[in-house]
Every structure is written in structure tokens, then in C-alpha cells.
PDB file of C-alpha atoms in Angstrom:
ATOM      1  CA  SER A  21     -13.060  17.967-104.824  1.00  0.00           C
ATOM      2  CA  GLY A  22     -11.804  14.650-103.578  1.00  0.00           C
ATOM      3  CA  GLY A  23     -12.689  11.042-104.147  1.00  0.00           C
ATOM      4  CA  PHE A  24     -12.710   7.989-101.958  1.00  0.00           C
ATOM      5  CA  GLY A  25     -10.729   8.810 -98.829  1.00  0.00           C
ATOM      6  CA  ALA A  26      -9.840  12.328 -99.972  1.00  0.00           C
ATOM      7  CA  ALA A  27      -9.352  14.913 -97.271  1.00  0.00           C
ATOM      8  CA  SER A  28     -12.417  17.030 -97.919  1.00  0.00           C
ATOM      9  CA  THR A  29     -15.640  18.061 -96.272  1.00  0.00           C
ATOM     10  CA  GLU A  30     -18.912  19.337 -97.654  1.00  0.00           C
ATOM     11  CA  ARG A  31     -17.216  22.737 -97.989  1.00  0.00           C
ATOM     12  CA  GLY A  32     -14.383  21.501-100.192  1.00  0.00           C
ATOM     13  CA  PRO A  33     -10.714  20.709 -99.652  1.00  0.00           C
ATOM     14  CA  ILE A  34      -9.255  21.563 -96.319  1.00  0.00           C
ATOM     15  CA  ALA A  35      -6.420  24.037 -96.229  1.00  0.00           C
ATOM     16  CA  ALA A  36      -3.591  23.723 -93.732  1.00  0.00           C
ATOM     17  CA  ASP A  37      -5.249  25.920 -91.142  1.00  0.00           C
ATOM     18  CA  ALA A  38      -7.073  25.512 -87.832  1.00  0.00           C
ATOM     19  CA  ARG A  39      -9.977  23.708 -89.546  1.00  0.00           C
ATOM     20  CA  HIS A  40      -7.618  20.947 -90.695  1.00  0.00           C
ATOM     21  CA  THR A  41      -6.544  20.224 -87.120  1.00  0.00           C
ATOM     22  CA  THR A  42     -10.172  20.138 -85.942  1.00  0.00           C
ATOM     23  CA  TRP A  43     -11.241  17.946 -88.830  1.00  0.00           C
ATOM     24  CA  THR A  44      -8.408  15.495 -88.259  1.00  0.00           C
ATOM     25  CA  ALA A  45      -9.227  15.289 -84.544  1.00  0.00           C
ATOM     26  CA  ASN A  46     -12.893  14.604 -85.345  1.00  0.00           C
ATOM     27  CA  ALA A  47     -11.978  11.993 -87.926  1.00  0.00           C
ATOM     28  CA  ARG A  48      -9.685  10.298 -85.422  1.00  0.00           C
ATOM     29  CA  LYS A  49     -12.471  10.184 -82.828  1.00  0.00           C
ATOM     30  CA  THR A  50     -14.701   8.586 -85.438  1.00  0.00           C
ATOM     31  CA  TYR A  51     -11.926   6.130 -86.301  1.00  0.00           C
ATOM     32  CA  ARG A  52     -11.516   5.058 -82.657  1.00  0.00           C
ATOM     33  CA  ALA A  53     -15.270   4.598 -82.325  1.00  0.00           C
ATOM     34  CA  ALA A  54     -15.367   2.601 -85.582  1.00  0.00           C
ATOM     35  CA  VAL A  55     -12.598   0.294 -84.354  1.00  0.00           C
ATOM     36  CA  ALA A  56     -14.562  -0.270 -81.142  1.00  0.00           C
ATOM     37  CA  ALA A  57     -17.685  -1.044 -83.213  1.00  0.00           C
ATOM     38  CA  THR A  58     -15.714  -3.513 -85.338  1.00  0.00           C
ATOM     39  CA  ALA A  59     -14.309  -5.278 -82.278  1.00  0.00           C
ATOM     40  CA  LEU A  60     -17.768  -5.419 -80.728  1.00  0.00           C
ATOM     41  CA  ALA A  61     -19.262  -6.778 -83.970  1.00  0.00           C
ATOM     42  CA  PHE A  62     -16.607  -9.509 -84.031  1.00  0.00           C
ATOM     43  CA  LEU A  63     -17.350 -10.446 -80.423  1.00  0.00           C
ATOM     44  CA  ILE A  64     -21.070 -10.607 -81.238  1.00  0.00           C
ATOM     45  CA  LEU A  65     -20.315 -12.902 -84.191  1.00  0.00           C
ATOM     46  CA  VAL A  66     -18.367 -15.219 -81.879  1.00  0.00           C
ATOM     47  CA  PHE A  67     -21.252 -15.333 -79.398  1.00  0.00           C
ATOM     48  CA  GLY A  68     -23.674 -15.838 -82.297  1.00  0.00           C
ATOM     49  CA  ALA A  69     -21.660 -18.850 -83.425  1.00  0.00           C
ATOM     50  CA  LEU A  70     -21.706 -20.175 -79.869  1.00  0.00           C
ATOM     51  CA  THR A  71     -25.469 -19.563 -79.680  1.00  0.00           C
ATOM     52  CA  ALA A  72     -25.958 -21.580 -82.858  1.00  0.00           C
ATOM     53  CA  ASN A  73     -23.631 -24.441 -81.895  1.00  0.00           C
ATOM     54  CA  VAL A  74     -23.872 -24.933 -78.122  1.00  0.00           C
ATOM     55  CA  ALA A  75     -26.697 -27.323 -77.332  1.00  0.00           C
ATOM     56  CA  GLY A  76     -29.756 -25.476 -76.033  1.00  0.00           C
ATOM     57  CA  ALA A  77     -28.301 -21.964 -76.391  1.00  0.00           C
ATOM     58  CA  ASN A  78     -30.467 -20.905 -79.326  1.00  0.00           C
ATOM     59  CA  SER A  79     -33.702 -21.804 -77.559  1.00  0.00           C
ATOM     60  CA  SER A  80     -32.676 -21.052 -73.963  1.00  0.00           C
ATOM     61  CA  CYS A  81     -34.267 -17.594 -73.877  1.00  0.00           C
ATOM     62  CA  LEU A  82     -37.716 -17.333 -75.463  1.00  0.00           C
ATOM     63  CA  GLY A  83     -39.107 -13.869 -76.074  1.00  0.00           C
ATOM     64  CA  PHE A  84     -37.673 -10.639 -77.377  1.00  0.00           C
ATOM     65  CA  PRO A  85     -35.999  -8.419 -76.290  1.00  0.00           C
ATOM     66  CA  GLY A  86     -36.002 -10.012 -72.852  1.00  0.00           C
ATOM     67  CA  CYS A  87     -36.619 -13.610 -71.841  1.00  0.00           C
ATOM     68  CA  ARG A  88     -40.295 -14.292 -71.173  1.00  0.00           C
ATOM     69  CA  VAL A  89     -39.517 -17.985 -70.760  1.00  0.00           C
ATOM     70  CA  VAL A  90     -36.176 -19.474 -69.765  1.00  0.00           C
ATOM     71  CA  ALA A  91     -36.102 -22.944 -71.303  1.00  0.00           C
ATOM     72  CA  VAL A  92     -32.492 -23.885 -70.478  1.00  0.00           C
ATOM     73  CA  HIS A  93     -30.356 -22.598 -67.600  1.00  0.00           C
ATOM     74  CA  GLY A  94     -26.595 -22.427 -67.177  1.00  0.00           C
ATOM     75  CA  LEU A  95     -24.019 -21.828 -69.898  1.00  0.00           C
ATOM     76  CA  PRO A  96     -26.477 -21.931 -72.851  1.00  0.00           C
ATOM     77  CA  LEU A  97     -28.575 -19.159 -71.283  1.00  0.00           C
ATOM     78  CA  TRP A  98     -25.476 -17.111 -70.427  1.00  0.00           C
ATOM     79  CA  ILE A  99     -24.278 -17.355 -74.052  1.00  0.00           C
ATOM     80  CA  GLN A 100     -27.663 -16.281 -75.443  1.00  0.00           C
ATOM     81  CA  VAL A 101     -28.139 -13.366 -73.036  1.00  0.00           C
ATOM     82  CA  THR A 102     -24.566 -12.151 -73.592  1.00  0.00           C
ATOM     83  CA  HIS A 103     -25.087 -12.287 -77.380  1.00  0.00           C
ATOM     84  CA  ARG A 104     -28.236 -10.168 -77.044  1.00  0.00           C
ATOM     85  CA  ALA A 105     -26.717  -7.686 -74.597  1.00  0.00           C
ATOM     86  CA  LEU A 106     -23.701  -7.109 -76.830  1.00  0.00           C
ATOM     87  CA  ALA A 107     -26.002  -6.663 -79.843  1.00  0.00           C
ATOM     88  CA  PHE A 108     -27.954  -3.936 -78.057  1.00  0.00           C
ATOM     89  CA  LEU A 109     -24.682  -2.331 -76.967  1.00  0.00           C
ATOM     90  CA  LEU A 110     -23.535  -2.238 -80.617  1.00  0.00           C
ATOM     91  CA  PHE A 111     -26.897  -0.754 -81.618  1.00  0.00           C
ATOM     92  CA  LEU A 112     -26.531   2.057 -79.077  1.00  0.00           C
ATOM     93  CA  HIS A 113     -22.845   2.588 -79.905  1.00  0.00           C
ATOM     94  CA  LEU A 114     -23.545   2.977 -83.626  1.00  0.00           C
ATOM     95  CA  LEU A 115     -26.528   5.213 -82.932  1.00  0.00           C
ATOM     96  CA  GLY A 116     -24.250   7.479 -80.893  1.00  0.00           C
ATOM     97  CA  MET A 117     -21.576   7.331 -83.595  1.00  0.00           C
ATOM     98  CA  SER A 118     -24.106   8.259 -86.272  1.00  0.00           C
ATOM     99  CA  ILE A 119     -25.403  11.232 -84.326  1.00  0.00           C
ATOM    100  CA  ALA A 120     -21.859  12.379 -83.486  1.00  0.00           C
ATOM    101  CA  ALA A 121     -20.695  11.993 -87.097  1.00  0.00           C
ATOM    102  CA  ARG A 122     -23.613  14.105 -88.251  1.00  0.00           C
ATOM    103  CA  LYS A 123     -22.502  16.901 -85.926  1.00  0.00           C
ATOM    104  CA  ARG A 124     -18.766  16.571 -86.576  1.00  0.00           C
ATOM    105  CA  ASP A 125     -16.829  18.087 -89.417  1.00  0.00           C
ATOM    106  CA  VAL A 126     -16.058  14.809 -91.204  1.00  0.00           C
ATOM    107  CA  SER A 127     -16.587  13.724 -94.794  1.00  0.00           C
ATOM    108  CA  VAL A 128     -20.053  12.948 -96.103  1.00  0.00           C
ATOM    109  CA  LEU A 129     -18.806   9.501 -97.086  1.00  0.00           C
ATOM    110  CA  LEU A 130     -17.835   8.748 -93.491  1.00  0.00           C
ATOM    111  CA  LYS A 131     -21.193  10.010 -92.225  1.00  0.00           C
ATOM    112  CA  ARG A 132     -23.034   7.751 -94.682  1.00  0.00           C
ATOM    113  CA  ALA A 133     -20.901   4.730 -93.796  1.00  0.00           C
ATOM    114  CA  THR A 134     -21.748   5.256 -90.131  1.00  0.00           C
ATOM    115  CA  TRP A 135     -25.490   5.364 -90.860  1.00  0.00           C
ATOM    116  CA  ILE A 136     -25.203   2.258 -93.090  1.00  0.00           C
ATOM    117  CA  ALA A 137     -23.578   0.305 -90.262  1.00  0.00           C
ATOM    118  CA  PHE A 138     -26.266   1.507 -87.864  1.00  0.00           C
ATOM    119  CA  GLY A 139     -29.006   0.561 -90.352  1.00  0.00           C
ATOM    120  CA  ALA A 140     -27.560  -2.939 -90.684  1.00  0.00           C
ATOM    121  CA  VAL A 141     -27.714  -3.414 -86.907  1.00  0.00           C
ATOM    122  CA  LEU A 142     -31.287  -2.104 -86.818  1.00  0.00           C
ATOM    123  CA  LEU A 143     -32.226  -4.588 -89.550  1.00  0.00           C
ATOM    124  CA  GLN A 144     -30.532  -7.354 -87.563  1.00  0.00           C
ATOM    125  CA  LEU A 145     -32.555  -6.547 -84.445  1.00  0.00           C
ATOM    126  CA  LEU A 146     -35.763  -6.794 -86.487  1.00  0.00           C
ATOM    127  CA  VAL A 147     -34.692 -10.136 -87.963  1.00  0.00           C
ATOM    128  CA  ALA A 148     -33.665 -11.369 -84.492  1.00  0.00           C
ATOM    129  CA  ALA A 149     -37.037 -10.412 -83.033  1.00  0.00           C
ATOM    130  CA  ALA A 150     -38.857 -12.292 -85.809  1.00  0.00           C
ATOM    131  CA  LEU A 151     -36.488 -15.246 -85.391  1.00  0.00           C
ATOM    132  CA  VAL A 152     -37.132 -15.623 -81.673  1.00  0.00           C
ATOM    133  CA  GLU A 153     -40.858 -14.875 -81.777  1.00  0.00           C
ATOM    134  CA  ARG A 154     -41.456 -17.355 -84.634  1.00  0.00           C
ATOM    135  CA  HIS A 155     -39.579 -20.161 -82.833  1.00  0.00           C
ATOM    136  CA  LEU A 156     -36.382 -20.245 -84.901  1.00  0.00           C
ATOM    137  CA  PRO A 157     -37.500 -21.098 -88.463  1.00  0.00           C
ATOM    138  CA  PRO A 158     -34.526 -22.046 -90.701  1.00  0.00           C
ATOM    139  CA  VAL A 159     -35.143 -19.228 -93.212  1.00  0.00           C
ATOM    140  CA  LEU A 160     -34.871 -16.610 -90.472  1.00  0.00           C
ATOM    141  CA  ARG A 161     -31.774 -18.297 -89.037  1.00  0.00           C
ATOM    142  CA  SER A 162     -30.129 -17.927 -92.448  1.00  0.00           C
ATOM    143  CA  ARG A 163     -31.182 -14.283 -92.686  1.00  0.00           C
ATOM    144  CA  HIS A 164     -29.814 -13.646 -89.194  1.00  0.00           C
ATOM    145  CA  GLN A 165     -26.458 -15.118 -90.214  1.00  0.00           C
ATOM    146  CA  GLY A 166     -26.447 -13.149 -93.461  1.00  0.00           C
ATOM    147  CA  VAL A 167     -27.236  -9.814 -91.823  1.00  0.00           C
ATOM    148  CA  GLY A 168     -24.610 -10.582 -89.171  1.00  0.00           C
ATOM    149  CA  THR A 169     -22.080 -10.903 -91.982  1.00  0.00           C
ATOM    150  CA  LEU A 170     -23.328  -7.603 -93.424  1.00  0.00           C
ATOM    151  CA  ILE A 171     -22.780  -5.936 -90.034  1.00  0.00           C
ATOM    152  CA  TRP A 172     -19.217  -7.249 -89.878  1.00  0.00           C
ATOM    153  CA  LEU A 173     -18.523  -5.933 -93.394  1.00  0.00           C
ATOM    154  CA  ALA A 174     -20.173  -2.570 -92.651  1.00  0.00           C
ATOM    155  CA  THR A 175     -18.288  -1.983 -89.392  1.00  0.00           C
ATOM    156  CA  PHE A 176     -14.971  -3.177 -90.813  1.00  0.00           C
ATOM    157  CA  SER A 177     -15.425  -0.977 -93.893  1.00  0.00           C
ATOM    158  CA  LEU A 178     -16.362   1.953 -91.654  1.00  0.00           C
ATOM    159  CA  ALA A 179     -13.172   1.498 -89.621  1.00  0.00           C
ATOM    160  CA  ALA A 180     -11.040   1.174 -92.770  1.00  0.00           C
ATOM    161  CA  LEU A 181     -12.637   4.262 -94.297  1.00  0.00           C
ATOM    162  CA  ALA A 182     -12.275   6.254 -91.082  1.00  0.00           C
ATOM    163  CA  ARG A 183      -8.616   5.245 -90.860  1.00  0.00           C
ATOM    164  CA  SER A 184      -7.908   6.297 -94.433  1.00  0.00           C
ATOM    165  CA  ILE A 185      -9.458   9.682 -93.710  1.00  0.00           C
ATOM    166  CA  ALA A 186      -8.137  10.192 -90.166  1.00  0.00           C
ATOM    167  CA  VAL A 187      -4.502   9.337 -90.851  1.00  0.00           C
ATOM    168  CA  PRO A 188      -2.988  11.931 -93.198  1.00  0.00           C
ATOM    169  CA  ALA A 189      -0.805  10.625 -96.000  1.00  0.00           C
ATOM    170  CA  GLN A 190       2.900  10.950 -95.269  1.00  0.00           C
ATOM    171  CA  PRO A 191       4.769  13.035 -97.832  1.00  0.00           C
ATOM    172  CA  GLU A 192       7.302  11.080 -99.830  1.00  0.00           C
ATOM    173  CA  ALA A 193      10.927  11.831 -99.062  1.00  0.00           C
ATOM    174  CA  ALA A 194      12.885  13.546-101.815  1.00  0.00           C
ATOM    175  CA  PRO A 195      15.714  11.388-103.223  1.00  0.00           C
TER     176      PRO A 195
END
């Protein structure tokens, strides 16, 4: 009953009836949300790179989740705060996606991929909190970069999987 990207639900293959239309619509909603998550993850990676490379940005906002101490003002602080705000937005977006996917009639594989992406962001927030509260030790900086890469892979894979499920295969033309 279907493999990777097969058009099936927990109940088995979908016949060409009203359920198919509903399922496709739900899968397409999930696909659009996954593309938004991927774009947001990319933007967060860009701001993370700026946070790491603009002088003073990584230590401009001390404390987590908010700034208890503002060490540097101006552009470095703006970069850091924007990076954090976008990260929390991605967290909430993927939480909403995960809850919606659980309720929608989409494949189990797609539901699991959504929860994996959400779990990666949750892990990243925990690593980020430890990073900031422990005054930026190099080992936690490396973990933060690594989990950020995992988030990019998870959201991109989620979008690719959702696309393969949401867009029905076109029948081949007879010669």
C-alpha cells in the first residue's frame, strides 16, 4: 500500500472519489506551509551567519529568550534580535503545521516529517538557550550551527516530500 511518496493514507490507497480531492487539497496546504517553513529557515540561516560574522552581533543581546543585558546597540543588536524573532516564528509555524497535519488526511510519512522538523527547531531553541546563557562557548556554537543545518535539511525535505505527495503524477501520453 504505497511507498515513499505514494498516494495513500492510513486507510490505504485513495480511489478517485471525493476523498481524493480532499486529500489532495490537504496535502497542498501542507506543501504551501512547508515551503514557507523552508523559506523562513533559509532566512534564519542568513541572519545566523550575520550574527556569527558581524562584529558584536553574537554578544549584543545577553539572556534568553529576551535580552536581559544589551551589550552592543545598533545593527549588531538588530541582527541578533531579528535572528531570534524569526527562530521563534519558525517554531510556532512548525508547531501549527504539526498539529494541522495530525488532523488532516495526509500520509503518515508527511505527518512524521512535519514533527521531525518541529523537533529539530525545538532542539535548536534548547541549544541556543544554553549557548547564550553559558556565554558562547565554542562547542555550543558548533552545535548551534550543526542543528541549524539539520533544520534546513528537515524543512527542505518536508517541502520536497509534501510536493511529491501534493502534486499528482501526470499520466504519460499514449504514442
